[in-house]
Coordinates of C-alpha atoms in Angstrom, one line a residue:
M1 CA 208.4 -51.0 -27.6
A2 CA 211.9 -49.6 -27.4
S3 CA 214.3 -51.0 -24.9
E4 CA 215.4 -48.8 -22.0
N5 CA 219.0 -49.4 -23.1
F6 CA 218.4 -48.2 -26.6
D7 CA 220.4 -44.9 -27.0
T8 CA 219.5 -43.1 -30.2
Q9 CA 222.3 -40.6 -29.6
H10 CA 224.9 -43.3 -30.1
M11 CA 223.6 -45.3 -33.1
A12 CA 226.5 -46.3 -35.2
A13 CA 226.8 -45.1 -38.8
S14 CA 226.8 -48.0 -41.2
V15 CA 229.1 -47.8 -44.2
K16 CA 229.3 -50.1 -47.2
I17 CA 232.8 -50.9 -48.4
L18 CA 233.9 -53.1 -51.3
I19 CA 236.9 -55.3 -51.3
A20 CA 237.8 -55.7 -54.9
G21 CA 240.6 -56.7 -57.3
G22 CA 241.6 -59.3 -59.7
F23 CA 241.3 -63.1 -59.5
G24 CA 243.1 -64.6 -56.6
V25 CA 244.4 -61.5 -54.9
G26 CA 243.0 -62.3 -51.4
K27 CA 239.6 -60.6 -51.3
T28 CA 237.9 -63.6 -49.5
T29 CA 240.9 -63.9 -47.3
M30 CA 240.7 -60.3 -46.2
V31 CA 237.0 -60.4 -45.5
S32 CA 237.4 -63.6 -43.5
A33 CA 240.4 -62.2 -41.5
I34 CA 238.7 -59.0 -40.5
S35 CA 235.0 -59.9 -40.1
E36 CA 233.7 -60.0 -36.5
I37 CA 230.9 -62.3 -37.7
T38 CA 231.2 -65.5 -39.6
P39 CA 231.5 -64.3 -43.1
L40 CA 229.1 -65.2 -45.9
R41 CA 231.1 -66.8 -48.7
T42 CA 229.9 -67.9 -52.1
E43 CA 232.9 -70.0 -53.1
E44 CA 232.8 -72.9 -55.5
L45 CA 235.5 -75.4 -56.6
I46 CA 237.4 -74.5 -59.7
T47 CA 236.8 -77.2 -62.2
E48 CA 238.2 -78.1 -65.6
L49 CA 235.3 -76.1 -67.1
S50 CA 237.2 -72.9 -66.1
A51 CA 240.3 -74.0 -68.0
G52 CA 240.8 -71.4 -70.8
V53 CA 238.2 -69.1 -69.1
D54 CA 239.9 -68.1 -65.9
D55 CA 243.5 -66.9 -65.8
L56 CA 245.2 -69.0 -63.2
R57 CA 248.6 -67.5 -64.0
G58 CA 250.4 -66.9 -60.7
V59 CA 247.7 -68.7 -58.6
E60 CA 247.9 -72.2 -60.1
G61 CA 247.3 -73.8 -56.6
K62 CA 244.0 -72.0 -56.2
T63 CA 241.1 -74.5 -55.8
T64 CA 238.1 -72.3 -55.1
T65 CA 236.7 -69.1 -56.4
T66 CA 234.0 -66.5 -55.4
V67 CA 231.1 -66.7 -57.7
A68 CA 228.9 -63.9 -56.2
L69 CA 230.2 -62.1 -53.2
D70 CA 231.8 -62.3 -49.7
F71 CA 230.1 -60.5 -46.9
G72 CA 231.5 -59.5 -43.5
R73 CA 231.1 -56.8 -40.8
I74 CA 233.5 -55.0 -38.5
T75 CA 232.7 -52.5 -35.8
I76 CA 235.4 -49.8 -35.8
D77 CA 234.1 -48.1 -32.8
R78 CA 230.7 -47.3 -31.2
N79 CA 230.0 -44.8 -34.0
L80 CA 231.1 -46.7 -37.1
V81 CA 230.3 -50.1 -38.5
L82 CA 231.7 -51.2 -41.8
Y83 CA 229.8 -53.7 -44.0
L84 CA 232.3 -55.4 -46.3
F85 CA 231.4 -56.8 -49.7
G86 CA 234.1 -58.8 -51.4
T87 CA 233.6 -58.9 -55.2
P88 CA 234.3 -61.8 -57.5
G89 CA 237.5 -61.5 -59.4
Q90 CA 236.9 -63.3 -62.7
D91 CA 235.8 -61.3 -65.7
R92 CA 232.8 -63.5 -66.2
F93 CA 231.3 -62.4 -62.9
W94 CA 231.9 -58.7 -63.4
F95 CA 228.2 -58.0 -64.2
L96 CA 227.7 -58.3 -60.4
W97 CA 230.0 -55.4 -59.6
D98 CA 227.5 -52.7 -60.6
E99 CA 225.0 -54.0 -58.1
L100 CA 227.6 -54.6 -55.4
A101 CA 228.9 -51.0 -55.9
R102 CA 225.5 -49.4 -55.4
G103 CA 225.6 -47.4 -52.2
A104 CA 229.2 -48.1 -51.5
L105 CA 231.1 -45.2 -49.8
G106 CA 234.5 -46.6 -50.8
A107 CA 236.6 -49.5 -51.8
V108 CA 239.8 -51.4 -51.3
V109 CA 241.5 -52.5 -54.4
L110 CA 243.7 -55.5 -53.5
A111 CA 246.7 -55.9 -55.7
D112 CA 249.3 -58.7 -56.3
T113 CA 252.7 -57.6 -57.6
R114 CA 253.0 -60.9 -59.5
R115 CA 250.0 -59.9 -61.6
L116 CA 249.8 -56.1 -61.1
D117 CA 248.1 -55.7 -64.5
G118 CA 245.1 -57.4 -62.9
S119 CA 244.4 -54.3 -60.8
F120 CA 243.7 -52.0 -63.8
A121 CA 240.1 -53.1 -64.4
A122 CA 239.1 -52.5 -60.7
I123 CA 240.9 -49.2 -60.5
D124 CA 239.2 -48.1 -63.8
F125 CA 235.8 -49.3 -62.4
F126 CA 236.0 -47.1 -59.3
E127 CA 237.5 -44.1 -61.1
R128 CA 234.7 -44.1 -63.7
R129 CA 232.1 -44.1 -60.9
N130 CA 233.9 -41.6 -58.7
V131 CA 234.1 -44.1 -55.8
A132 CA 237.0 -43.3 -53.5
F133 CA 239.4 -46.2 -53.1
T134 CA 242.8 -47.2 -51.6
V135 CA 245.2 -49.8 -53.1
A136 CA 246.5 -52.4 -50.8
V137 CA 249.3 -54.6 -52.1
N138 CA 248.8 -58.1 -50.6
C139 CA 252.4 -59.3 -50.0
F140 CA 252.4 -62.9 -51.1
E141 CA 255.3 -65.1 -50.1
G142 CA 257.8 -65.1 -52.9
A143 CA 256.2 -62.2 -54.7
P144 CA 258.4 -59.3 -55.8
L145 CA 258.5 -56.5 -53.2
Y146 CA 258.0 -53.0 -54.3
T147 CA 257.5 -49.8 -52.3
P148 CA 254.0 -48.1 -52.3
A149 CA 255.6 -45.3 -54.4
E150 CA 256.7 -47.8 -57.1
V151 CA 253.2 -49.4 -57.1
R152 CA 251.6 -46.0 -57.4
D153 CA 253.8 -45.2 -60.4
A154 CA 253.2 -48.6 -62.0
L155 CA 249.4 -48.2 -61.7
D156 CA 249.6 -44.5 -62.7
L157 CA 247.6 -43.4 -59.6
D158 CA 246.9 -39.9 -58.4
E159 CA 249.3 -39.0 -55.5
R160 CA 246.3 -38.5 -53.1
I161 CA 245.1 -42.1 -53.4
P162 CA 246.6 -44.1 -50.5
V163 CA 248.7 -47.1 -51.5
L164 CA 249.9 -49.5 -48.7
L165 CA 251.4 -52.9 -48.2
C166 CA 249.4 -55.5 -46.3
D167 CA 248.9 -59.1 -45.4
A168 CA 245.3 -60.0 -46.1
R169 CA 245.5 -63.0 -43.7
D170 CA 246.3 -60.8 -40.8
R171 CA 243.5 -59.1 -38.9
G172 CA 245.6 -56.1 -37.8
S173 CA 247.0 -55.5 -41.2
S174 CA 243.5 -55.7 -42.8
K175 CA 242.2 -53.3 -40.2
N176 CA 245.0 -50.9 -41.0
V177 CA 243.9 -51.0 -44.7
L178 CA 240.3 -50.2 -43.7
M179 CA 241.3 -47.4 -41.3
T180 CA 243.4 -45.9 -44.1
L181 CA 240.4 -46.0 -46.4
V182 CA 238.1 -44.4 -43.7
E183 CA 240.6 -41.6 -43.1
Y184 CA 240.9 -41.0 -46.9
L185 CA 237.1 -40.9 -47.1
I186 CA 237.0 -38.3 -44.3
E187 CA 239.7 -36.2 -46.0
R188 CA 237.8 -36.3 -49.3
A189 CA 234.5 -35.3 -47.6
A190 CA 236.3 -32.4 -45.8
G191 CA 237.9 -31.2 -49.1
A192 CA 234.6 -31.3 -50.9
A193 CA 232.8 -29.4 -48.1
A194 CA 235.5 -26.7 -48.2
V195 CA 235.1 -26.3 -51.9
G196 CA 231.3 -26.4 -51.8

């Protein structure tokens, strides 16, 4: 029996968002920073078995890695709840991406300017599947700083795709990335409706 407080007029829309990118760019960190629930993480220790398999260039101090997914949730307002799925970054776990992408409305591609070439595979993945995405440059301490325009040029992105700088450790910065993506999704939907 339905509760008297249950209001069907104000059920929140649920939206699936992927947090993607190369190995060690901060996907787990972003999901953990923004999630209003204790995030589900599938991290394992990096062992000597990954030597020669995983590219630790630029992240030599990394001790754990996501082997399946990260999961979190954030309520934007009473009408919108985002379910966040962080993807694994290593090539050997990319077979999971197709399943994780199923039903996703959009994605954040996290980038690291020390290893910007690690972003190309994620960008290509979403472009091929026509999944809207933003690029968020996680500003690591000591990493070269570039403007969003310089990153856009380096990644050869369409001028409509949002590119912004962020700190994946910071809840406010991560929320700004997600709000930028939501606004971009709304703009794309409005543009498609106007054409159709």
